[in-house]
């Protein structure tokens, strides 16, 4: 599998608005709530990536005495 699968939430979550008994409630508000939820999840994932990258880079830059 290739490509950026990180944007799948932006496709799948708003698509649930068309389903009966949607998790986001009122169908009139569903699209905005679903997009906000998907964007928030993507932001949390991205911030976690940068935190882990910063930790890894700080550990990598230290010289281990032999």
mmCIF file of C-alpha atoms in Angstrom:
data_model
loop_
_atom_site.group_PDB
_atom_site.id
_atom_site.type_symbol
_atom_site.label_atom_id
_atom_site.label_comp_id
_atom_site.label_asym_id
_atom_site.label_seq_id
_atom_site.Cartn_x
_atom_site.Cartn_y
_atom_site.Cartn_z
ATOM 1 C CA UNK A 1 0.000 0.000 0.000
ATOM 2 C CA UNK A 2 1.340 3.413 -0.885
ATOM 3 C CA UNK A 3 0.172 6.951 -0.416
ATOM 4 C CA UNK A 4 -0.923 9.075 2.495
ATOM 5 C CA UNK A 5 -3.558 7.204 4.463
ATOM 6 C CA UNK A 6 -3.625 9.907 7.139
ATOM 7 C CA UNK A 7 -6.396 11.772 5.335
ATOM 8 C CA UNK A 8 -8.742 8.783 5.386
ATOM 9 C CA UNK A 9 -10.468 10.220 8.465
ATOM 10 C CA UNK A 10 -11.502 13.244 6.409
ATOM 11 C CA UNK A 11 -13.279 10.874 4.021
ATOM 12 C CA UNK A 12 -14.688 8.192 6.310
ATOM 13 C CA UNK A 13 -15.894 10.217 9.296
ATOM 14 C CA UNK A 14 -18.072 12.721 7.353
ATOM 15 C CA UNK A 15 -19.436 9.818 5.291
ATOM 16 C CA UNK A 16 -21.119 8.528 8.455
ATOM 17 C CA UNK A 17 -23.466 11.539 8.264
ATOM 18 C CA UNK A 18 -25.455 9.679 5.609
ATOM 19 C CA UNK A 19 -26.009 6.679 7.896
ATOM 20 C CA UNK A 20 -29.108 6.246 10.039
ATOM 21 C CA UNK A 21 -28.283 6.850 13.714
ATOM 22 C CA UNK A 22 -25.078 8.769 13.062
ATOM 23 C CA UNK A 23 -22.640 9.166 15.956
ATOM 24 C CA UNK A 24 -22.611 12.936 15.461
ATOM 25 C CA UNK A 25 -26.322 13.450 16.026
ATOM 26 C CA UNK A 26 -28.395 15.902 14.019
ATOM 27 C CA UNK A 27 -27.766 15.382 10.279
ATOM 28 C CA UNK A 28 -27.779 19.163 9.731
ATOM 29 C CA UNK A 29 -24.806 19.575 12.099
ATOM 30 C CA UNK A 30 -23.182 16.260 11.344
ATOM 31 C CA UNK A 31 -20.866 17.429 8.572
ATOM 32 C CA UNK A 32 -19.254 20.236 10.586
ATOM 33 C CA UNK A 33 -18.928 18.093 13.718
ATOM 34 C CA UNK A 34 -17.480 15.186 11.767
ATOM 35 C CA UNK A 35 -14.924 17.385 10.011
ATOM 36 C CA UNK A 36 -13.964 18.998 13.320
ATOM 37 C CA UNK A 37 -13.516 15.562 14.914
ATOM 38 C CA UNK A 38 -11.406 14.280 12.015
ATOM 39 C CA UNK A 39 -9.240 17.414 12.010
ATOM 40 C CA UNK A 40 -8.730 17.187 15.779
ATOM 41 C CA UNK A 41 -7.677 13.531 15.528
ATOM 42 C CA UNK A 42 -5.221 14.352 12.767
ATOM 43 C CA UNK A 43 -3.785 17.205 14.849
ATOM 44 C CA UNK A 44 -3.324 14.985 17.886
ATOM 45 C CA UNK A 45 -1.553 12.370 15.780
ATOM 46 C CA UNK A 46 0.713 14.951 14.187
ATOM 47 C CA UNK A 47 1.645 16.546 17.509
ATOM 48 C CA UNK A 48 2.495 13.114 18.920
ATOM 49 C CA UNK A 49 4.770 12.503 15.955
ATOM 50 C CA UNK A 50 6.688 15.729 16.587
ATOM 51 C CA UNK A 51 7.057 14.980 20.300
ATOM 52 C CA UNK A 52 8.476 11.527 19.571
ATOM 53 C CA UNK A 53 10.714 12.921 16.829
ATOM 54 C CA UNK A 54 12.084 15.527 19.228
ATOM 55 C CA UNK A 55 12.823 12.888 21.864
ATOM 56 C CA UNK A 56 14.495 10.629 19.310
ATOM 57 C CA UNK A 57 16.611 13.464 17.920
ATOM 58 C CA UNK A 58 17.718 14.556 21.392
ATOM 59 C CA UNK A 59 18.726 10.987 22.290
ATOM 60 C CA UNK A 60 20.474 10.522 18.949
ATOM 61 C CA UNK A 61 22.557 13.685 19.322
ATOM 62 C CA UNK A 62 24.041 12.604 22.666
ATOM 63 C CA UNK A 63 27.430 10.970 22.509
ATOM 64 C CA UNK A 64 27.666 7.751 24.484
ATOM 65 C CA UNK A 65 31.126 7.408 26.063
ATOM 66 C CA UNK A 66 32.924 4.175 25.244
#
